[in-house]
PDB file of N, CA and C in Angstrom:
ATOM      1  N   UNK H 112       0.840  -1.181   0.000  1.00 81.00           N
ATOM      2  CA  UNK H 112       0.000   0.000   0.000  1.00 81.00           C
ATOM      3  C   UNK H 112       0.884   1.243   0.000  1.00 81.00           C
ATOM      4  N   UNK H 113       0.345   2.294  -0.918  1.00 89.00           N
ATOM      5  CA  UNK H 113       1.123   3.321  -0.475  1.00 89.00           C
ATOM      6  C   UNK H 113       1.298   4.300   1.031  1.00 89.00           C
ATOM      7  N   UNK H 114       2.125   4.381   1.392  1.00 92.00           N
ATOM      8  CA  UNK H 114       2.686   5.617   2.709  1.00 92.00           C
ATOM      9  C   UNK H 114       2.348   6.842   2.554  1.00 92.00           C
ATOM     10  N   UNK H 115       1.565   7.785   2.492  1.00 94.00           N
ATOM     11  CA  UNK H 115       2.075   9.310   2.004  1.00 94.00           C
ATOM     12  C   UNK H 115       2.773   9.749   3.603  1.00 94.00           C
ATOM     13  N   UNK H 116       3.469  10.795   3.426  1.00 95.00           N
ATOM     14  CA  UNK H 116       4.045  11.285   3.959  1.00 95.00           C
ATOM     15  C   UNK H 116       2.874  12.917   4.416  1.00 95.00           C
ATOM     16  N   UNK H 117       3.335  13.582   5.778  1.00 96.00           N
ATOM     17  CA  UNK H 117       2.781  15.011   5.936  1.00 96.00           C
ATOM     18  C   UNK H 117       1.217  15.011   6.062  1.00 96.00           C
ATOM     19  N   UNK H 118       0.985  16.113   5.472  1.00 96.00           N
ATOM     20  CA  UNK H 118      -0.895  15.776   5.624  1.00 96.00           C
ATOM     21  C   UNK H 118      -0.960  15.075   3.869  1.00 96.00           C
ATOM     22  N   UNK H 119      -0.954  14.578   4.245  1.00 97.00           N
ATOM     23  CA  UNK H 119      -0.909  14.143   2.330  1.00 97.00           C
ATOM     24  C   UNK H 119      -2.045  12.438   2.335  1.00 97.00           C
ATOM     25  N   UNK H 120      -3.261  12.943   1.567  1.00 97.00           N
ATOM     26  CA  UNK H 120      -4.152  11.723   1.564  1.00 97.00           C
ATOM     27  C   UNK H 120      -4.268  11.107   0.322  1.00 97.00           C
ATOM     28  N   UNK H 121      -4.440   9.301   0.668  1.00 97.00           N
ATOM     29  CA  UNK H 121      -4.345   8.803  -0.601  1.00 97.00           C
ATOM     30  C   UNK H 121      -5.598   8.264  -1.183  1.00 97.00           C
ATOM     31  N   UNK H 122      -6.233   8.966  -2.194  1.00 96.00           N
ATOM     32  CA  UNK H 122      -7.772   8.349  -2.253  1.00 96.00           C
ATOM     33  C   UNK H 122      -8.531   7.441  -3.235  1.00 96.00           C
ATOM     34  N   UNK H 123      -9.364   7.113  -3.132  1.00 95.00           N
ATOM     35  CA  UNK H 123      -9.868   5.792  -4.208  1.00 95.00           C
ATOM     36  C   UNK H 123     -10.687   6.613  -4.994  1.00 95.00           C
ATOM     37  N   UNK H 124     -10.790   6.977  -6.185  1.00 90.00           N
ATOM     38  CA  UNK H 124     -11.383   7.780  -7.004  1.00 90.00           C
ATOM     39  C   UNK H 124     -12.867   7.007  -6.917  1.00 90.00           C
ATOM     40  N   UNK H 125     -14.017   7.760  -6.503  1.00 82.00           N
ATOM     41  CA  UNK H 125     -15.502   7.080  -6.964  1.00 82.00           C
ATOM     42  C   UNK H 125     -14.827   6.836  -8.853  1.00 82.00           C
ATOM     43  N   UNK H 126     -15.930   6.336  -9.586  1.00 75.00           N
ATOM     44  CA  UNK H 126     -16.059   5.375 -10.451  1.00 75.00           C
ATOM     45  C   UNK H 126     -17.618   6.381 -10.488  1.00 75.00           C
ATOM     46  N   UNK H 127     -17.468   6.758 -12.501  1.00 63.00           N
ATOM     47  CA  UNK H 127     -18.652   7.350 -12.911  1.00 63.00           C
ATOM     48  C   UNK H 127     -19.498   6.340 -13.180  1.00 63.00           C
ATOM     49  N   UNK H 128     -20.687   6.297 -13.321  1.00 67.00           N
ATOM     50  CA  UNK H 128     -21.748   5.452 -13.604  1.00 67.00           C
ATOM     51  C   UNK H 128     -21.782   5.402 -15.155  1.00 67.00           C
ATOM     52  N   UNK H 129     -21.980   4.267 -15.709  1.00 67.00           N
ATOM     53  CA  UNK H 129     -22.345   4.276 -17.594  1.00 67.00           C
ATOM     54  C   UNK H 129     -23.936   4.048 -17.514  1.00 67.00           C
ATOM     55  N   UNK H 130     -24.502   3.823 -16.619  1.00 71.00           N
ATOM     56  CA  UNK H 130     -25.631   3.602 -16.940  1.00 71.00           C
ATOM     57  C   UNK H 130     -26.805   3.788 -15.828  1.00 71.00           C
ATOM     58  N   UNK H 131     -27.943   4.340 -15.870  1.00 69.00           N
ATOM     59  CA  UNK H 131     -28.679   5.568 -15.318  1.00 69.00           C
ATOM     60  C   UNK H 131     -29.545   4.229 -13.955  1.00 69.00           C
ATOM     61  N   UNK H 132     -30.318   4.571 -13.679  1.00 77.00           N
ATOM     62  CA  UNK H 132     -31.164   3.532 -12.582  1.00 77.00           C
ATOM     63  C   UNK H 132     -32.110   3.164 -13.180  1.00 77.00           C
ATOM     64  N   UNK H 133     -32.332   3.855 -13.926  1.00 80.00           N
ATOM     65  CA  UNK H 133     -33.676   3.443 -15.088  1.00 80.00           C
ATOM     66  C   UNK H 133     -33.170   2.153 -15.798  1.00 80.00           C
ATOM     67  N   UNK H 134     -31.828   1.648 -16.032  1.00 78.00           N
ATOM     68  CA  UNK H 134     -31.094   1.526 -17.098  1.00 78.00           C
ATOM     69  C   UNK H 134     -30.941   1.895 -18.417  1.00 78.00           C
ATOM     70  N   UNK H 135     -30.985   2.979 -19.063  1.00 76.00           N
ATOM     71  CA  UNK H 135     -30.603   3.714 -19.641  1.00 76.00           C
ATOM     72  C   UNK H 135     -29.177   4.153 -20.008  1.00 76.00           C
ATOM     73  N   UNK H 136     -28.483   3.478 -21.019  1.00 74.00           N
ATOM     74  CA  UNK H 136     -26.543   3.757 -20.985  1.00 74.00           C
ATOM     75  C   UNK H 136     -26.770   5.206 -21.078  1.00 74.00           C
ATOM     76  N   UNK H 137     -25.338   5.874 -20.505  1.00 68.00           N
ATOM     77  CA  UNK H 137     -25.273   7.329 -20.089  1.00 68.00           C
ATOM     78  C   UNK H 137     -24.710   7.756 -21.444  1.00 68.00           C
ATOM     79  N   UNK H 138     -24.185   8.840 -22.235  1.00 68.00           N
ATOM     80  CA  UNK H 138     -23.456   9.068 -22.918  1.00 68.00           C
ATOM     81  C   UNK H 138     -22.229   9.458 -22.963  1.00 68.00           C
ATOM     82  N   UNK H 139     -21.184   9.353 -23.674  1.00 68.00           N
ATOM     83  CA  UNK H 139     -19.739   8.892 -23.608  1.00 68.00           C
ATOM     84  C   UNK H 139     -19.100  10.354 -23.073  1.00 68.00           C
ATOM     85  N   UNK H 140     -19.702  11.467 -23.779  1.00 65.00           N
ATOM     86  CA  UNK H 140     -19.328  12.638 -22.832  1.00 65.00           C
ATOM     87  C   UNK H 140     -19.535  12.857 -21.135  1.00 65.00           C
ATOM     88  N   UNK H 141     -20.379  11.978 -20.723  1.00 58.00           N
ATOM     89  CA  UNK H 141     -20.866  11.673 -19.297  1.00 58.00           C
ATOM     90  C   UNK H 141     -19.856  10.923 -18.881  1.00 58.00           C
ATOM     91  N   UNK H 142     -19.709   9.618 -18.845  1.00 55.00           N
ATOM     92  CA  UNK H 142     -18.823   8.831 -18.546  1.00 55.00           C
ATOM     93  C   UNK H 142     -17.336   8.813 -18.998  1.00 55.00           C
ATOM     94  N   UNK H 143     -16.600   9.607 -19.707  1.00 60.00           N
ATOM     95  CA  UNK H 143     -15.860   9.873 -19.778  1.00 60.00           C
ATOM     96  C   UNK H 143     -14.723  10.510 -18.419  1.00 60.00           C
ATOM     97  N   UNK H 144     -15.983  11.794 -17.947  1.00 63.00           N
ATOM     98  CA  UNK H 144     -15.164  12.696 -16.710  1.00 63.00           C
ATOM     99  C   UNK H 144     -14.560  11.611 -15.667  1.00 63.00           C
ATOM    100  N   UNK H 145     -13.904  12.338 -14.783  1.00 74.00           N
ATOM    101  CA  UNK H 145     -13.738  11.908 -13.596  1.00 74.00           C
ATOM    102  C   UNK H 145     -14.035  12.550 -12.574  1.00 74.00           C
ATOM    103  N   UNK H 146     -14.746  11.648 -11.546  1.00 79.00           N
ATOM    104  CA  UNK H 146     -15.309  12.300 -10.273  1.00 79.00           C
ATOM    105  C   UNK H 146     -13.773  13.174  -9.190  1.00 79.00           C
ATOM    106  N   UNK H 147     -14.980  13.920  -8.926  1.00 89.00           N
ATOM    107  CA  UNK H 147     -14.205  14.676  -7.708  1.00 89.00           C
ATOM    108  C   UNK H 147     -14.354  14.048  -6.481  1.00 89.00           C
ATOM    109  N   UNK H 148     -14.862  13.320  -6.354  1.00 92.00           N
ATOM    110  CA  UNK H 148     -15.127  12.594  -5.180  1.00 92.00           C
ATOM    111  C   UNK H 148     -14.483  11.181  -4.716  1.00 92.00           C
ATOM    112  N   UNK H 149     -13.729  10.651  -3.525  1.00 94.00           N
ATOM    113  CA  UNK H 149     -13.812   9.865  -3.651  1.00 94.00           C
ATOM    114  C   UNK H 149     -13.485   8.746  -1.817  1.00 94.00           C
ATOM    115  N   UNK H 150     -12.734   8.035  -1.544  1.00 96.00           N
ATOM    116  CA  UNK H 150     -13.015   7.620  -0.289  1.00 96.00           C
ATOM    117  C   UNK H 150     -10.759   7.601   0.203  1.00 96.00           C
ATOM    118  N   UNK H 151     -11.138   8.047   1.121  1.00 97.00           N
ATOM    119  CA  UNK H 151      -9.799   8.057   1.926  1.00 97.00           C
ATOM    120  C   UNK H 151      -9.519   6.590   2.024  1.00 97.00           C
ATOM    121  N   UNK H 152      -8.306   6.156   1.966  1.00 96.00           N
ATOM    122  CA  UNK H 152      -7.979   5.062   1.918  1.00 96.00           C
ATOM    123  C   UNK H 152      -6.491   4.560   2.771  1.00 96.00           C
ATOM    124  N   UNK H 153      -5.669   6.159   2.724  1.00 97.00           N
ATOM    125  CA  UNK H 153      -4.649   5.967   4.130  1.00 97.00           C
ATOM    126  C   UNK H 153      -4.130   7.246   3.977  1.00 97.00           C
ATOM    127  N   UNK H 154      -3.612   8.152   5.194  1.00 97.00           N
ATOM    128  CA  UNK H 154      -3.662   9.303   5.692  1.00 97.00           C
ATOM    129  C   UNK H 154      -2.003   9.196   5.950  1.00 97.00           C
ATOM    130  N   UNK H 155      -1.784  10.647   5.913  1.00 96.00           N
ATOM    131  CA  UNK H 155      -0.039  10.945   5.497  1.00 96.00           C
ATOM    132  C   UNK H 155       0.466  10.867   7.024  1.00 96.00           C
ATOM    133  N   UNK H 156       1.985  11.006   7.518  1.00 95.00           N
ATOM    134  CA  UNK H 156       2.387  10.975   8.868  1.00 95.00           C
ATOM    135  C   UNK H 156       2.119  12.379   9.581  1.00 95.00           C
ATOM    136  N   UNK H 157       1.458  12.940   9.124  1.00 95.00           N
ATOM    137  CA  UNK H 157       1.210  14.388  10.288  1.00 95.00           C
ATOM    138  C   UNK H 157       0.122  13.748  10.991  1.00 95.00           C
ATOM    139  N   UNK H 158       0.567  14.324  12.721  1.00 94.00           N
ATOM    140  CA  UNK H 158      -0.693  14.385  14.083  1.00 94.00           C
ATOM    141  C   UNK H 158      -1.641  15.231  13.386  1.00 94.00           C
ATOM    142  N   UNK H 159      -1.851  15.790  13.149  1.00 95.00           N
ATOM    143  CA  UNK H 159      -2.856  17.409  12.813  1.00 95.00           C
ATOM    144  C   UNK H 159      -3.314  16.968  11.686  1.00 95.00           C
ATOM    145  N   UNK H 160      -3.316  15.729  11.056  1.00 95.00           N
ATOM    146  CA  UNK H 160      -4.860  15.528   9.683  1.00 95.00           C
ATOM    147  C   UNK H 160      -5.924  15.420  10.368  1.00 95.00           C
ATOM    148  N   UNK H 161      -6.844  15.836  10.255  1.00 95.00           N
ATOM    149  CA  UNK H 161      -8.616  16.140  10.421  1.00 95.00           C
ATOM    150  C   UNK H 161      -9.384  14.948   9.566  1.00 95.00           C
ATOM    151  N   UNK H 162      -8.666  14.421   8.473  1.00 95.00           N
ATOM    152  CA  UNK H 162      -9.780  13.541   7.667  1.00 95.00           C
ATOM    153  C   UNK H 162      -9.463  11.724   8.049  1.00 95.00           C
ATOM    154  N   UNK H 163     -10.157  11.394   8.365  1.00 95.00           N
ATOM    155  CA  UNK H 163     -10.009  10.124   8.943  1.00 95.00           C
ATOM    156  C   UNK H 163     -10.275   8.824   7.731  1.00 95.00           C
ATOM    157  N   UNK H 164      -9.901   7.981   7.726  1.00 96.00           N
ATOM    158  CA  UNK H 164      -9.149   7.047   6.810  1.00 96.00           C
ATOM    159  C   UNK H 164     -10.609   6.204   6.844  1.00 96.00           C
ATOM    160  N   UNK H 165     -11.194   6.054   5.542  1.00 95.00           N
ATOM    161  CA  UNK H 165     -12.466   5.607   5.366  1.00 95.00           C
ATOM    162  C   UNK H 165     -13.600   6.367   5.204  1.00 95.00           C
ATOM    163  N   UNK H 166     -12.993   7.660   4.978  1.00 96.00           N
ATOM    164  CA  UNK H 166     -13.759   8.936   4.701  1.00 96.00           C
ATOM    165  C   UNK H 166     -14.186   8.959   3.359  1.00 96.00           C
ATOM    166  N   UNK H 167     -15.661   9.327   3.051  1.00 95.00           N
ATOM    167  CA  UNK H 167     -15.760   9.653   1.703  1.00 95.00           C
ATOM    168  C   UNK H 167     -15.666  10.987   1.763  1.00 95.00           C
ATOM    169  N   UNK H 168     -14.575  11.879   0.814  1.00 96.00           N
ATOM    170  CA  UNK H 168     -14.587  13.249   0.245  1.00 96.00           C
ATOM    171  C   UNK H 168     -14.871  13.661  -0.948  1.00 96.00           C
ATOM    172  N   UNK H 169     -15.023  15.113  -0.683  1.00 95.00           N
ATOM    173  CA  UNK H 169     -14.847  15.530  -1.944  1.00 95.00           C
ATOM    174  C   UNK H 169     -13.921  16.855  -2.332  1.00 95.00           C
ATOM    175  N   UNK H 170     -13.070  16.769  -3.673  1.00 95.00           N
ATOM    176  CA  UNK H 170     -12.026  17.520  -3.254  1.00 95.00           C
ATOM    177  C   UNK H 170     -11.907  18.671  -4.655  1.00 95.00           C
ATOM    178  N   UNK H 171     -10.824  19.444  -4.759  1.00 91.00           N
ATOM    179  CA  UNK H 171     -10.832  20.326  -6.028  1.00 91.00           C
ATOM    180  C   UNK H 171     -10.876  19.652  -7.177  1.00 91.00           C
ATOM    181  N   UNK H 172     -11.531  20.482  -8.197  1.00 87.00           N
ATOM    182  CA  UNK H 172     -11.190  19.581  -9.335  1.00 87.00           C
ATOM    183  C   UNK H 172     -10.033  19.368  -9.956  1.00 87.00           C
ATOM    184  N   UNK H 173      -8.547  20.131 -10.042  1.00 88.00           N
ATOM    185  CA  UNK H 173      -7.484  19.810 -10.050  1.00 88.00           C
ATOM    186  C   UNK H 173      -6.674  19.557  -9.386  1.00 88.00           C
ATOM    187  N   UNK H 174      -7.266  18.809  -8.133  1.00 88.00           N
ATOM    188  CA  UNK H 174      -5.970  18.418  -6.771  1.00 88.00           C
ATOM    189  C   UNK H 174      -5.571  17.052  -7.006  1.00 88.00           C
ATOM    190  N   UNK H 175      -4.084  17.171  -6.935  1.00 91.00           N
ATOM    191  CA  UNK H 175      -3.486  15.749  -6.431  1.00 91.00           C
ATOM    192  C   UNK H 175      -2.844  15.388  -7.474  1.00 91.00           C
ATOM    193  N   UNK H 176      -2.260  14.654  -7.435  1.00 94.00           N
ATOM    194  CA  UNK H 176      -1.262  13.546  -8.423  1.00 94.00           C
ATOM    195  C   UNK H 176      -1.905  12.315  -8.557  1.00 94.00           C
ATOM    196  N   UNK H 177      -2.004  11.911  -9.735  1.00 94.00           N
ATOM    197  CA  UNK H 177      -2.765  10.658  -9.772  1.00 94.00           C
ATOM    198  C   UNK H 177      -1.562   9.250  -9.843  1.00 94.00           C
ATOM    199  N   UNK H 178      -1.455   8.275  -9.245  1.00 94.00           N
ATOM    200  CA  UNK H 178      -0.346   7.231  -9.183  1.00 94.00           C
ATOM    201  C   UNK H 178      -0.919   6.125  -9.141  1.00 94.00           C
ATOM    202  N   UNK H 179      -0.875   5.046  -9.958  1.00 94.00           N
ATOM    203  CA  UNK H 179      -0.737   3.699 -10.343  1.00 94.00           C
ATOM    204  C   UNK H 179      -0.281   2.690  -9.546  1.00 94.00           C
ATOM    205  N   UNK H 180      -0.741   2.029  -8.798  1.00 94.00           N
ATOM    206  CA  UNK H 180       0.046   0.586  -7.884  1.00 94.00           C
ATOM    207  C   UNK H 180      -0.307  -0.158  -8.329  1.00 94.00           C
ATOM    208  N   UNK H 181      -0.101  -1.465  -8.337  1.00 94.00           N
ATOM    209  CA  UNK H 181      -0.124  -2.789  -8.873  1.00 94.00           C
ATOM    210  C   UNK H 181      -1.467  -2.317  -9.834  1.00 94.00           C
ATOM    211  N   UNK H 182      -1.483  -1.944 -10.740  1.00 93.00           N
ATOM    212  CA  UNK H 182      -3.078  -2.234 -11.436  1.00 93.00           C
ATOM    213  C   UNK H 182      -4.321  -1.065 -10.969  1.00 93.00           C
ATOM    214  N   UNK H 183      -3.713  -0.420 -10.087  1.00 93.00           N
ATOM    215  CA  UNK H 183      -4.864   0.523  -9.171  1.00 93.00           C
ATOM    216  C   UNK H 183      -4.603   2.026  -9.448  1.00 93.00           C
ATOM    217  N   UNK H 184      -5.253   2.741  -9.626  1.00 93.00           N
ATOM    218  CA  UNK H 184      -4.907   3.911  -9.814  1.00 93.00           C
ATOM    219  C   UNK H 184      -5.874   4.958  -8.872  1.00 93.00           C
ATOM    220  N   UNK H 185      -4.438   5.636  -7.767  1.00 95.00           N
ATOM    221  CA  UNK H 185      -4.609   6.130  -6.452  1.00 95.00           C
ATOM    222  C   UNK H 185      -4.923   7.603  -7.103  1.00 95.00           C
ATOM    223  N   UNK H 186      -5.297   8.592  -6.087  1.00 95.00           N
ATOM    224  CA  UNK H 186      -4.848   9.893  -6.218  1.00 95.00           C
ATOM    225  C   UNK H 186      -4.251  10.282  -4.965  1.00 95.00           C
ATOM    226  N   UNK H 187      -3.376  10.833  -4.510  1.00 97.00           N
ATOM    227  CA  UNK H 187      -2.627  11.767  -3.882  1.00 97.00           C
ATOM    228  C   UNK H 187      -2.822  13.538  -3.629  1.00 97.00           C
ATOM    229  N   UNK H 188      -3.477  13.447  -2.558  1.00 96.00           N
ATOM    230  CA  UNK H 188      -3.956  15.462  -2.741  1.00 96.00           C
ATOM    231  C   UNK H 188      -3.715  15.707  -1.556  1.00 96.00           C
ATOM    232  N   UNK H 189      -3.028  16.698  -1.084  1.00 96.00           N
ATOM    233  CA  UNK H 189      -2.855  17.481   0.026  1.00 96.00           C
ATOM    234  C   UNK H 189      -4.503  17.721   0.819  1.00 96.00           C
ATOM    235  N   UNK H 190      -4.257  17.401   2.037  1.00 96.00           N
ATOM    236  CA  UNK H 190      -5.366  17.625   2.850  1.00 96.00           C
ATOM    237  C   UNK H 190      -5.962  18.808   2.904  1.00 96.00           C
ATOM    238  N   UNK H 191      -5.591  20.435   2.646  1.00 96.00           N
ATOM    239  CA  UNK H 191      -6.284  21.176   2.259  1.00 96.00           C
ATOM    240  C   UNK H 191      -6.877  21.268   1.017  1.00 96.00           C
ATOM    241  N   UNK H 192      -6.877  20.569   0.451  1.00 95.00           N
ATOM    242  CA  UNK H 192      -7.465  20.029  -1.244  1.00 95.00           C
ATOM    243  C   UNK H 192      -8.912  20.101  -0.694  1.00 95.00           C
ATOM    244  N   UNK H 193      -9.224  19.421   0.024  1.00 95.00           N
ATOM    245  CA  UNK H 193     -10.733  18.668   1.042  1.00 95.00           C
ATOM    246  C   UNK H 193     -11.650  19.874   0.603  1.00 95.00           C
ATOM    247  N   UNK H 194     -12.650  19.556   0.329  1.00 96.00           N
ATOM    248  CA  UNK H 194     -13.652  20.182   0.339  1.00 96.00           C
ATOM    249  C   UNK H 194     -14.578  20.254   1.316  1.00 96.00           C
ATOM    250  N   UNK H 195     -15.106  18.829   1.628  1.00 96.00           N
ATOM    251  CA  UNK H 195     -16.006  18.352   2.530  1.00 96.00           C
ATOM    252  C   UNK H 195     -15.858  16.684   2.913  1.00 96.00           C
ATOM    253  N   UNK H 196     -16.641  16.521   3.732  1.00 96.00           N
ATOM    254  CA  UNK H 196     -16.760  15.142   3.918  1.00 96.00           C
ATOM    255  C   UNK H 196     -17.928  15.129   3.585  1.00 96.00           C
ATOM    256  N   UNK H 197     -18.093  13.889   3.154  1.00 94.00           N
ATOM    257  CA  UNK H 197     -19.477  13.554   2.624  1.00 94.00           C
ATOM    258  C   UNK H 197     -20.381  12.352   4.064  1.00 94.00           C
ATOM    259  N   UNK H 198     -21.468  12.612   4.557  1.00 92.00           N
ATOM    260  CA  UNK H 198     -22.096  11.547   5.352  1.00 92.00           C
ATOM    261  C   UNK H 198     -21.971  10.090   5.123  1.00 92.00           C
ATOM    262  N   UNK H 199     -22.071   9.543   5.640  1.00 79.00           N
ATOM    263  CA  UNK H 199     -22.434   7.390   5.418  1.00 79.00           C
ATOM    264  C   UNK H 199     -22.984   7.562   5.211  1.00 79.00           C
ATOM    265  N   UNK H 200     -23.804   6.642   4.493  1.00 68.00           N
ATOM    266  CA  UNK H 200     -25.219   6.281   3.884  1.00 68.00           C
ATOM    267  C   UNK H 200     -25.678   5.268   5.073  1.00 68.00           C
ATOM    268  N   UNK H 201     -27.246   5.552   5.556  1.00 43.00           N
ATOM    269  CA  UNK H 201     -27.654   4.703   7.140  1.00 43.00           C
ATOM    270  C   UNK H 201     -28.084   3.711   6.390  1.00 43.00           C
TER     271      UNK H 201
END
């Protein structure tokens, strides 16, 4: 797994939908983007991060470095990137 270092979070990009609830396929300009949103997955070595590891966020639309591990493709964004936390679903 990756380490980040500082306030530095490593996150699982949500995944756009191709296809609506209706089922209805979305169109390729739709599914194309990438979400701004996505779930904390491990938190950098600073005491002082605020976002807790299993967090769903949501963050700028140009924050972070995007990085590749075995097959997976992480993003990397500085903890003031954060926009919000998003609630659990009950």
């Amino acid at each position: 797994m990756i380490k980040p270092y500082g306030k530095t979070l490593v996150i699982l990009r949500d995944k756009v939908e191709t296809e609506s609830l209706g089922g209805i396929l979305l169109p390729e300009e739709y599914t194309d983007r990438k979400l701004n949103q996505g779930k904390v997955i491990e938190v950098g070595t600073d005491p002082e991060i605020t976002v807790p590891v299993g967090s769903l966020i949501v963050f700028n639309d140009f924050a972070g470095t995007e990085v590749e591990w075995e097959g997976v493709e992480y993003l990397t964004i500085p903890e003031e990137e954060t926009v919000c936390i998003l609630p659990k679903e009950a």
